[in-house]
Short mmCIF file of C-alpha atoms and ligand atoms in Angstrom, two decimals:
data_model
loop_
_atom_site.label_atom_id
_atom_site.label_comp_id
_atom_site.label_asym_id
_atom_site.label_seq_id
_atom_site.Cartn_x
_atom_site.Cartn_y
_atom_site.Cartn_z
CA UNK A 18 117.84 85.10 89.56
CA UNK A 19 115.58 88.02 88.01
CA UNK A 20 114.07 86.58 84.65
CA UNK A 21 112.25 90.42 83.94
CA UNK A 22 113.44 93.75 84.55
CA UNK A 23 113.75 95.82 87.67
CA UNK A 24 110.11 97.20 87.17
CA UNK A 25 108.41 94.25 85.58
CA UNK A 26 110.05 91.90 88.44
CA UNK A 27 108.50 94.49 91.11
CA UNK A 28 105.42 93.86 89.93
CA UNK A 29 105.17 89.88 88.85
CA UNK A 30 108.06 89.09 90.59
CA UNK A 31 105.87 86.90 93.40
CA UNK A 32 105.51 82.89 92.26
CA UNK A 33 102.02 81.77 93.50
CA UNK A 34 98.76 82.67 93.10
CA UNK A 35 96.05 81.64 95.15
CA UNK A 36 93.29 79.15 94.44
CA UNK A 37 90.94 82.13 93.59
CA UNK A 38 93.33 83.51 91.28
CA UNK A 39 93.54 87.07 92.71
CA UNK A 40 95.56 89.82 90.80
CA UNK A 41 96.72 90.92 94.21
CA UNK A 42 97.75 88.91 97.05
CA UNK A 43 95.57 88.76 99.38
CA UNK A 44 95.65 90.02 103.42
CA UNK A 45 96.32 86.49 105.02
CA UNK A 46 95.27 87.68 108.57
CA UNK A 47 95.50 84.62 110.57
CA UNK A 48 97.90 83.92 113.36
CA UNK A 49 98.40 80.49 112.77
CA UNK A 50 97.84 77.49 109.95
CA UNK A 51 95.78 73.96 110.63
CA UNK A 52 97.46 70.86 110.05
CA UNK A 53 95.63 68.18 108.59
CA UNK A 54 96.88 65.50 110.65
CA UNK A 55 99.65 65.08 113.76
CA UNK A 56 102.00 63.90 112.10
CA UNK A 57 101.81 66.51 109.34
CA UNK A 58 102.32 69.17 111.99
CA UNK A 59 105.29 67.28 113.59
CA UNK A 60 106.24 66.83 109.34
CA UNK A 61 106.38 70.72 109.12
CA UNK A 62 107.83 71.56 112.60
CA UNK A 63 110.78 68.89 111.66
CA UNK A 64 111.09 70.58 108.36
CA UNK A 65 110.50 67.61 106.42
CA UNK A 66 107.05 68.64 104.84
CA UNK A 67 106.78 72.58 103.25
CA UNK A 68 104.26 74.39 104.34
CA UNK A 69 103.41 77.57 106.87
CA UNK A 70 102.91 76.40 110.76
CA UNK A 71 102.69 80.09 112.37
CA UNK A 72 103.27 83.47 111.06
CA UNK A 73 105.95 84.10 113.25
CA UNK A 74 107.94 81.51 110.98
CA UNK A 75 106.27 82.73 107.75
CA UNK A 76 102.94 84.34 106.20
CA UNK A 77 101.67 83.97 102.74
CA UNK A 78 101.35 87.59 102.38
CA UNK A 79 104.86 87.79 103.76
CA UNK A 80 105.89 85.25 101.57
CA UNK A 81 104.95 87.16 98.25
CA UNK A 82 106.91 90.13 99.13
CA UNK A 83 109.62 88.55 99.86
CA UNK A 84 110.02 86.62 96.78
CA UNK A 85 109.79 90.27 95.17
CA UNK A 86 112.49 91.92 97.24
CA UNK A 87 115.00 88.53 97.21
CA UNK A 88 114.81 89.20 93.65
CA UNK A 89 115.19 92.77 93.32
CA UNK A 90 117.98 92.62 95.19
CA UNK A 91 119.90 89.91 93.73
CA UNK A 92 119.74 87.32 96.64
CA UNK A 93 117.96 83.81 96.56
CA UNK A 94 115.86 84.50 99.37
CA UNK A 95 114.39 87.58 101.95
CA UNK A 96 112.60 88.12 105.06
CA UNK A 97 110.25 90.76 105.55
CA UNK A 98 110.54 92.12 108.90
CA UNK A 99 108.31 94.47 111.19
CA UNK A 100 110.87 97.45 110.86
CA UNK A 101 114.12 98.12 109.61
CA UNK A 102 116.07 97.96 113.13
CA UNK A 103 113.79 94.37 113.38
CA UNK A 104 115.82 93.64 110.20
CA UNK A 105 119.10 94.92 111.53
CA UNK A 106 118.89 92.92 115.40
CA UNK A 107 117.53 89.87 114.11
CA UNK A 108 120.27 89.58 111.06
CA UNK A 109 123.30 90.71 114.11
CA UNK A 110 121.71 88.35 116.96
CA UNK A 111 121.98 85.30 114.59
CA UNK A 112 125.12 86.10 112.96
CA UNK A 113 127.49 87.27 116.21
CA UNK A 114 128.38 85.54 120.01
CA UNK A 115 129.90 87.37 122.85
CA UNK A 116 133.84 87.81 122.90
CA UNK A 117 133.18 88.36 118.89
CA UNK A 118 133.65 91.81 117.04
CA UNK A 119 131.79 93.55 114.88
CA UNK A 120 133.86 96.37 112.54
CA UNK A 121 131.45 99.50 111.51
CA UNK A 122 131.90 102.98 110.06
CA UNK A 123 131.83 105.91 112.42
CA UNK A 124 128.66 106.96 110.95
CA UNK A 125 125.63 104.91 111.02
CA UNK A 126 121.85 105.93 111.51
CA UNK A 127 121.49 106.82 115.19
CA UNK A 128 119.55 103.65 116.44
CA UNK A 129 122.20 101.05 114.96
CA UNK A 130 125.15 102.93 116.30
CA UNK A 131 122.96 103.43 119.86
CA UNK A 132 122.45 98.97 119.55
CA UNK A 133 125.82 98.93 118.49
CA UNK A 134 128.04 101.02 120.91
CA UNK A 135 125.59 100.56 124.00
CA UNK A 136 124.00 97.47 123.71
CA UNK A 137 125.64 94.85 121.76
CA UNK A 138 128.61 95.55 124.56
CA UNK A 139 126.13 94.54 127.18
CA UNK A 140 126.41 90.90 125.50
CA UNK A 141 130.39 91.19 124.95
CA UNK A 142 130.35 91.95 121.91
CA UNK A 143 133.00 94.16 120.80
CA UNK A 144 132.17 96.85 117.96
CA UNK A 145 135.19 98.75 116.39
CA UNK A 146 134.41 102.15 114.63
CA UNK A 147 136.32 103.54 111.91
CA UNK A 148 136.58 105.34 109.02
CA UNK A 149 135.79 102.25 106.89
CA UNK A 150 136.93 104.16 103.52
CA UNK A 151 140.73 103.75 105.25
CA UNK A 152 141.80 100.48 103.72
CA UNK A 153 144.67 100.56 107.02
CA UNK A 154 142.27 100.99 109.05
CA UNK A 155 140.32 98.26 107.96
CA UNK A 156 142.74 96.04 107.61
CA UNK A 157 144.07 96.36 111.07
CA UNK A 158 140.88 96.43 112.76
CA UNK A 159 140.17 92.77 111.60
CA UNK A 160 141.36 89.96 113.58
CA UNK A 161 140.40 86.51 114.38
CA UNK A 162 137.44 87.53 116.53
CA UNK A 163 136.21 89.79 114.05
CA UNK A 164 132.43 87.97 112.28
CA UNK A 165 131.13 90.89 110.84
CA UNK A 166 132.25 94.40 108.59
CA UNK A 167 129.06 96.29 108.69
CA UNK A 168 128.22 99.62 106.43
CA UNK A 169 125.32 101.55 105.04
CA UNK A 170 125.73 103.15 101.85
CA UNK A 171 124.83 105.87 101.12
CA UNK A 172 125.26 106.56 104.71
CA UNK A 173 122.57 108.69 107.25
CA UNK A 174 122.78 111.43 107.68
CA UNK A 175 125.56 112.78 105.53
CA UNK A 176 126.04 110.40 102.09
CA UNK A 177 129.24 109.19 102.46
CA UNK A 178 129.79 106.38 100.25
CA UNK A 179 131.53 103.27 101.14
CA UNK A 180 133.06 101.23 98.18
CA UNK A 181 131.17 97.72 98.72
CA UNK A 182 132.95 95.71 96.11
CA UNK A 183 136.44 96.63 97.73
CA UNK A 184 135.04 96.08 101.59
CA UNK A 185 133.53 92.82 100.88
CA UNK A 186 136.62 91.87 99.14
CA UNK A 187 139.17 92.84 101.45
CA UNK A 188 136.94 91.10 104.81
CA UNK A 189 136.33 87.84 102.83
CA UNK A 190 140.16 87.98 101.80
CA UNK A 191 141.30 87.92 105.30
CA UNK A 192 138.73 85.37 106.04
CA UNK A 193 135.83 84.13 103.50
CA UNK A 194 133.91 83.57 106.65
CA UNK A 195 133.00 87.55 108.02
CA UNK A 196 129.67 88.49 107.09
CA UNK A 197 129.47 91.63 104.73
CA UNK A 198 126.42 93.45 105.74
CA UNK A 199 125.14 96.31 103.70
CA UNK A 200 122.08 98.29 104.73
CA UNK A 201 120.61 99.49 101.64
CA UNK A 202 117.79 101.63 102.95
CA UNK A 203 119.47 104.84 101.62
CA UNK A 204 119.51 103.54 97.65
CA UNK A 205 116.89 101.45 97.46
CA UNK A 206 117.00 97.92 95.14
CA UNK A 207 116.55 99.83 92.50
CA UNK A 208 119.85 101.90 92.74
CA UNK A 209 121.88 99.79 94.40
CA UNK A 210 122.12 96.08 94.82
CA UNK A 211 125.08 95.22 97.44
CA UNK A 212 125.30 91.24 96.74
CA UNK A 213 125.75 91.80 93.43
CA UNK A 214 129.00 93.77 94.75
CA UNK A 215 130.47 91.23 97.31
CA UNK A 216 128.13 91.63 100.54
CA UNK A 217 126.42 88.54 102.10
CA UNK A 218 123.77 90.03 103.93
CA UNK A 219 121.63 93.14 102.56
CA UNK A 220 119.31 94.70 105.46
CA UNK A 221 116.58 96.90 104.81
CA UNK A 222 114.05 99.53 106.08
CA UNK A 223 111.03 99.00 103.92
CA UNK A 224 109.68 102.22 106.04
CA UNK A 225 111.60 104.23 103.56
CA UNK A 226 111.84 103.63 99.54
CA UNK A 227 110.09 100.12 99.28
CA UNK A 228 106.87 101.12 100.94
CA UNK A 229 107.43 104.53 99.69
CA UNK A 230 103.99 106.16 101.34
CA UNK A 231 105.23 106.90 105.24
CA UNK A 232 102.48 105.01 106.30
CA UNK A 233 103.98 101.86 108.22
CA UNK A 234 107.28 100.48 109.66
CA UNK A 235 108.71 97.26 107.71
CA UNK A 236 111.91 96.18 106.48
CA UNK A 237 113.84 93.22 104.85
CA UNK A 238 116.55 90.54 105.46
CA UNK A 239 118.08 89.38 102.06
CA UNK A 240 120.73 86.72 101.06
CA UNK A 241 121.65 83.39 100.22
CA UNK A 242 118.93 80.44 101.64
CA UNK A 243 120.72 79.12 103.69
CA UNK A 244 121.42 82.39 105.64
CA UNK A 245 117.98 82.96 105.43
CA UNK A 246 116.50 79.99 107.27
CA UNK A 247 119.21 80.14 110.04
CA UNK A 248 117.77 83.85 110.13
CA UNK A 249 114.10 82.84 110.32
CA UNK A 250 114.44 80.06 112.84
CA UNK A 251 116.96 82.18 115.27
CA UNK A 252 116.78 86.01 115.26
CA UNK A 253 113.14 85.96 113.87
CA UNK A 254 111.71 82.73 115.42
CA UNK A 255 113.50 83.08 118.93
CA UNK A 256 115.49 86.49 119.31
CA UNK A 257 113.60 88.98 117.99
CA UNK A 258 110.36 88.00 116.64
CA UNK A 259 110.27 90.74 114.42
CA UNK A 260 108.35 89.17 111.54
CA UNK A 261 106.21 91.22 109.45
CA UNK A 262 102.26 91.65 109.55
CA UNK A 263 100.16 90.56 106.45
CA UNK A 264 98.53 94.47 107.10
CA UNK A 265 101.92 95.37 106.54
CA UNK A 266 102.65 93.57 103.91
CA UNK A 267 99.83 93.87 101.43
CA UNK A 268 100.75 97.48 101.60
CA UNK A 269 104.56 97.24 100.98
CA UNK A 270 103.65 95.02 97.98
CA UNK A 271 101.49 97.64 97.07
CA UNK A 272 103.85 100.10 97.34
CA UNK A 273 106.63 98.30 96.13
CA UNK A 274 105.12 97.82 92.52
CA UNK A 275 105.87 101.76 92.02
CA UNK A 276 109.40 102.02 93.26
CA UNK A 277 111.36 102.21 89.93
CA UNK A 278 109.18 105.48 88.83
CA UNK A 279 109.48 106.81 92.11
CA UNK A 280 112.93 106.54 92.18
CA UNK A 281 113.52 108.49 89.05
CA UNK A 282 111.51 111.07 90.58
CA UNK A 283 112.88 111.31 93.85
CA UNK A 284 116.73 111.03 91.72
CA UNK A 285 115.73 113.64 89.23
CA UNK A 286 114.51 116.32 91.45
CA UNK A 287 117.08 116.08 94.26
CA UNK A 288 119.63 116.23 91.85
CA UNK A 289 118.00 119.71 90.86
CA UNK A 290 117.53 120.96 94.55
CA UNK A 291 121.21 119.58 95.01
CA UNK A 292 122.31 121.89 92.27
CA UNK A 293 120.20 124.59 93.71
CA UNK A 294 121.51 124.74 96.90
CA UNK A 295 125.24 124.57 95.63
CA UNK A 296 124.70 127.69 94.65
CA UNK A 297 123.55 129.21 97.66
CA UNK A 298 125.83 131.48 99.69
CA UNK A 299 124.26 130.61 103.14
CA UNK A 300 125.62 126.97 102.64
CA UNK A 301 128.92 125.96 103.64
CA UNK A 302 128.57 122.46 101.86
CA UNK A 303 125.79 120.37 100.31
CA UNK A 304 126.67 116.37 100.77
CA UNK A 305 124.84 114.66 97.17
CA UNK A 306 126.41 111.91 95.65
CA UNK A 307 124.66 113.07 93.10
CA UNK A 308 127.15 116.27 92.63
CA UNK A 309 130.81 116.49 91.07
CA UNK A 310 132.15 117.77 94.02
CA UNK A 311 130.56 114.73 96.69
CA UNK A 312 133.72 113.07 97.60
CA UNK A 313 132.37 109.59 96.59
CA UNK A 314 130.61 111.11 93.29
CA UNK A 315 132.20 108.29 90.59
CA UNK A 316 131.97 105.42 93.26
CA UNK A 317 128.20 106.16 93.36
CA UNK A 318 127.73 106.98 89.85
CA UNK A 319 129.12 103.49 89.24
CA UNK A 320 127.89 102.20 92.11
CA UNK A 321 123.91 103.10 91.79
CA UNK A 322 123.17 102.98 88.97
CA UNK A 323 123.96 106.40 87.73
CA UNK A 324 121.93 108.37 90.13
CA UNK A 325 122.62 110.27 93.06
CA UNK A 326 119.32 108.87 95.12
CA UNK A 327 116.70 111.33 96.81
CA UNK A 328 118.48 112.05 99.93
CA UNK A 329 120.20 115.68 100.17
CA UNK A 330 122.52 116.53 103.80
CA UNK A 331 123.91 120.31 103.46
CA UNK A 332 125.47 122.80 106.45
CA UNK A 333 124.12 125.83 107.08
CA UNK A 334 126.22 128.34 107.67
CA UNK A 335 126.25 129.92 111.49
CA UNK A 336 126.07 126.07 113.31
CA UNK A 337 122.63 124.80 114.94
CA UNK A 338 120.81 128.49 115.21
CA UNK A 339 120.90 129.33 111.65
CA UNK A 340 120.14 125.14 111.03
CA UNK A 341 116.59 125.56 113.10
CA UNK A 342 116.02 129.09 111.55
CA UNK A 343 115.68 126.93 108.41
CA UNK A 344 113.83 123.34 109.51
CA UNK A 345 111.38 126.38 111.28
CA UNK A 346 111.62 128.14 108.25
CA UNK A 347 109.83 125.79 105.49
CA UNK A 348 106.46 125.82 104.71
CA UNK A 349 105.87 122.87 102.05
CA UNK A 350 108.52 120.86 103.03
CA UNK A 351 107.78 118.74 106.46
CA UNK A 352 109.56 119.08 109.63
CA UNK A 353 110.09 114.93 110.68
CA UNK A 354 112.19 112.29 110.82
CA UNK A 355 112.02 109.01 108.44
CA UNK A 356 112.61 109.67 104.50
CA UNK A 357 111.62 108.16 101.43
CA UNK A 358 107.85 109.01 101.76
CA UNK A 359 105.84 111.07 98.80
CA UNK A 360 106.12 114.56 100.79
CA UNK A 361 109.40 116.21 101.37
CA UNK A 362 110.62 116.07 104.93
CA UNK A 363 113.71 117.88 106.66
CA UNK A 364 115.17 117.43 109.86
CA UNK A 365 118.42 118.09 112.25
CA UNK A 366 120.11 115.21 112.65
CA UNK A 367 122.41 115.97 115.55
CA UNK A 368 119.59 117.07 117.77
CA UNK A 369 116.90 113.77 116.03
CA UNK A 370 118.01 110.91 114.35
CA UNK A 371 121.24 110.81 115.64
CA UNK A 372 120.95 112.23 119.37
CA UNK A 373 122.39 108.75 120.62
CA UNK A 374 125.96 110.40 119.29
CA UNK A 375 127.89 112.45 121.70
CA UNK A 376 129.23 115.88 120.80
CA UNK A 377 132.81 113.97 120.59
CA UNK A 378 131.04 111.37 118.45
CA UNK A 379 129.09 113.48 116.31
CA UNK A 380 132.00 115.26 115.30
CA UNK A 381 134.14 112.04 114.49
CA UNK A 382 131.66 111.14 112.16
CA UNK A 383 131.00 114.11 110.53
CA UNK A 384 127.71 115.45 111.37
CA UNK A 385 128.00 119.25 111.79
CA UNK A 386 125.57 121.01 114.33
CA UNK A 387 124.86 123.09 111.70
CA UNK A 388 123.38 119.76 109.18
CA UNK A 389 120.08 119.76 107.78
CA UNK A 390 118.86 116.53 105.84
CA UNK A 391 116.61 116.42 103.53
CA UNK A 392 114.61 113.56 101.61
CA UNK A 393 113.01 114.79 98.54
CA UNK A 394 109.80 113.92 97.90
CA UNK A 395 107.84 113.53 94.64
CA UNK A 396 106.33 117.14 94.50
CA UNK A 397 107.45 119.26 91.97
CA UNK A 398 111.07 120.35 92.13
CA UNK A 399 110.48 124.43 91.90
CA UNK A 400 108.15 124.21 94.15
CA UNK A 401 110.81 122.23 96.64
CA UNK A 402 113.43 124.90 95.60
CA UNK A 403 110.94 128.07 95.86
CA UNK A 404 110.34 126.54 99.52
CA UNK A 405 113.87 126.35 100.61
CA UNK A 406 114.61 129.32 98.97
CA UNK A 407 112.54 131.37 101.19
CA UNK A 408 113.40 129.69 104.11
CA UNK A 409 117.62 130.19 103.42
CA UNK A 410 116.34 134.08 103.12
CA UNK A 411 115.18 134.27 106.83
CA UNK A 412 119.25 132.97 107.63
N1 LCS B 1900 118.60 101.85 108.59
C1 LCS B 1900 118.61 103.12 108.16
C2 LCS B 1900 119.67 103.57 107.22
C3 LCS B 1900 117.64 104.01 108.61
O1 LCS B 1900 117.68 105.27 108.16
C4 LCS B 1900 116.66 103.56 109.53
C5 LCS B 1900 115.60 104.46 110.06
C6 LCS B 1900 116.70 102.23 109.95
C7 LCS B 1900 117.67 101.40 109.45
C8 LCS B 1900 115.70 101.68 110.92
O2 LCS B 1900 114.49 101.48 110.28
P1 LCS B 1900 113.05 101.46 111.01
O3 LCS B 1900 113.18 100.51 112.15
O4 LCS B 1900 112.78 102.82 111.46
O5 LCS B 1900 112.15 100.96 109.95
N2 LCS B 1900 115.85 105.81 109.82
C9 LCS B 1900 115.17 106.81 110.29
C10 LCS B 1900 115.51 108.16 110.05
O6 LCS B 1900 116.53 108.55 109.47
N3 LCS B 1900 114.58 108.93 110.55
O7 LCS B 1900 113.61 108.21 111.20
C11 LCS B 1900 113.93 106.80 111.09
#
């Protein structure tokens, strides 16, 4: 499915040019598309003639970036989507009905557990969290109403790794028809390619890693065509419509063509803050997969591609107090939510990203009061380390 490399693919990997023969796609800011004729309208509504209709549906800017990201990631087709939970509701309203049952891990990013535990349940849909690394578990959380195992590897805030070639195997084992869905916002394509492993469905913030320049929301949708369409003309078209905006796009293709180097940056450097902060003795434990010690170290080794990613969790000793005297502490890196942008950001995730968790549930899934995250931008490593240095010193 990729005929070039990771990086050449990024950047050639879109299939048509326009009639002027620009390098770069172009902004296709229009709302809708003219028909030449009725019946070539009624031809494309019917799906018997190719060909955009409204860019609700599709978007030749859209269109190119999607071709890119389908094959980055190993699938035959992609949708780009407004934002990552766009992505995420769209892919779960087409794929689930109520009285079915969704399994998930404990931990998730805050806004897909809140969907998850508070909303999906206002449609009857049941979603059972567990530890998803506990093949028992697992295996007796799936039943006959169960359509999809959803995980997120590695997962926000605190990098626990899931094993998707085992997960996918043992859901499709008990039956071939449960969606494996794999958000791969934390690895990026270019670490990590879950369909390749087993998973049917890959979702995607773009607002992170792809775009790369925390400048816009996006995301992506990726997997086999025929998924795809059923995902275009039903959580896109009519439940969601989440689609993406040419702006948008232009500027995630833009982005997108530097992701390989970036990763290596983002890899290379938090693997040396990683190894810094190990060492610290105001740290109770620093979560990189990236490190010996992370519990799922070999899995992601083998897993993604050799390199721990640019996403750092580690617990501050003295709980939430000492946490804040820290994320108040920092002078270079930023004090925000989102990750995977050029700058460094930190942030708490039991009091921000993941405030929809109760104390009970923050504790189940492992996320100490005391957790700081941290996604490692592409400024110089010292100067990362120097930075958190002086801010552990005020601790
Ligand atoms: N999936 C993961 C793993 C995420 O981390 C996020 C956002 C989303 C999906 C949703 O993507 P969005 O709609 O924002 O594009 N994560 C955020 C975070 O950790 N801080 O701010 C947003």
């Amino acid at each position: 499915m990729r005929e070039y490399s990771f990086d050449t693919t990024a950047i050639h990997g879109n299939e048509d040019k326009d009639q002027f023969g620009s390098l770069v796609t172009p902004i296709y800011n229009t709302s809708t598309f003219i028909f030449d004729s009725t019946a070539q309208g009624a031809a494309r509504f019917a799906l018997e003639e190719p060909g955009y209709i409204y860019t609700r549906i599709g978007n030749p800017s859209c269109i190119a970036v999607e071709q890119k990201v389908a094959k980055l990631e190993g699938g035959e087709a992609a949708i780009a989507t407004s934002s990552g939970m766009g992505a995420i509701t769209a892919t779960i309203w087409t794929c689930i009905n109520g009285g079915e049952e969704i399994i998930a891990d404990k931990t998730l990013y805050g806004c897909t557990f809140e969907f998850f535990e508070h909303h999906l349940s206002r449609f009857g849909v049941k979603v059972r969290f567990i530890d998803i690394n506990d093949e028992d578990e697992l295996k007796s959380a799936l039943n006959d109403k169960t359509r999809i195992v959803y995980i997120e590897t590695p997962v926000n805030p605190n990098l626990k790794i899931t094993d998707i070639r085992k997960t996918s195997k043992i859901a499709h084992d008990y039956n071939p028809e449960i969606k494996v869905i794999c958000d791969n916002t934390f690895a990026s394509p270019y670490l990590q390619n879950p369909l390749r492993l087993g998973a049917d469905i890959v979702v995607h913030s773009a607002t992170k890693y792809i775009n790369g320049h925390g400048d816009i929301l996006a995301g992506f949708i990726v997997a086999d065509q025929e998924m795809i369409n059923k995902i275009r003309l039903v959580g896109i078209k009519d439940m969601t419509g989440a689609s993406m905006a040419a702006n948008e796009a232009y500027l995630v293709e833009r982005g997108l063509k530097t992701l390989g180097i970036r990763m290596e940056k983002h890899c290379k450097s938090a693997q040396k803050v990683a190894e810094f902060l190990a060492k610290s003795d105001k740290i109770e434990k620093v979560f990189y997969p990236g490190l010996p010690e992370h519990e799922g170290h070999e899995l992601a080794m083998e897993q993604m591609n050799g390199l721990g990613g640019g996403m750092i969790s580690f617990i501050v000793k003295g709980g939430r107090e000492n946490a804040a005297k820290v994320t108040d502490g920092v002078r270079l890196a930023t004090l925000t939510v989102s990750l995977g942008a050029p700058e460094t950001l930190i942030e708490h995730p039991a009091s921000m990203t993941h405030s929809p968790y109760t104390e009970e549930e923050l504790e189940a899934a492992n996320i100490s009061p005391g957790l700081i995250r941290l996604s490692i931008g592409l400024e110089d490593a010292d100067d990362i380390i120097n930075d958190l240095s002086q801010a552990l010193d005020l601790v």
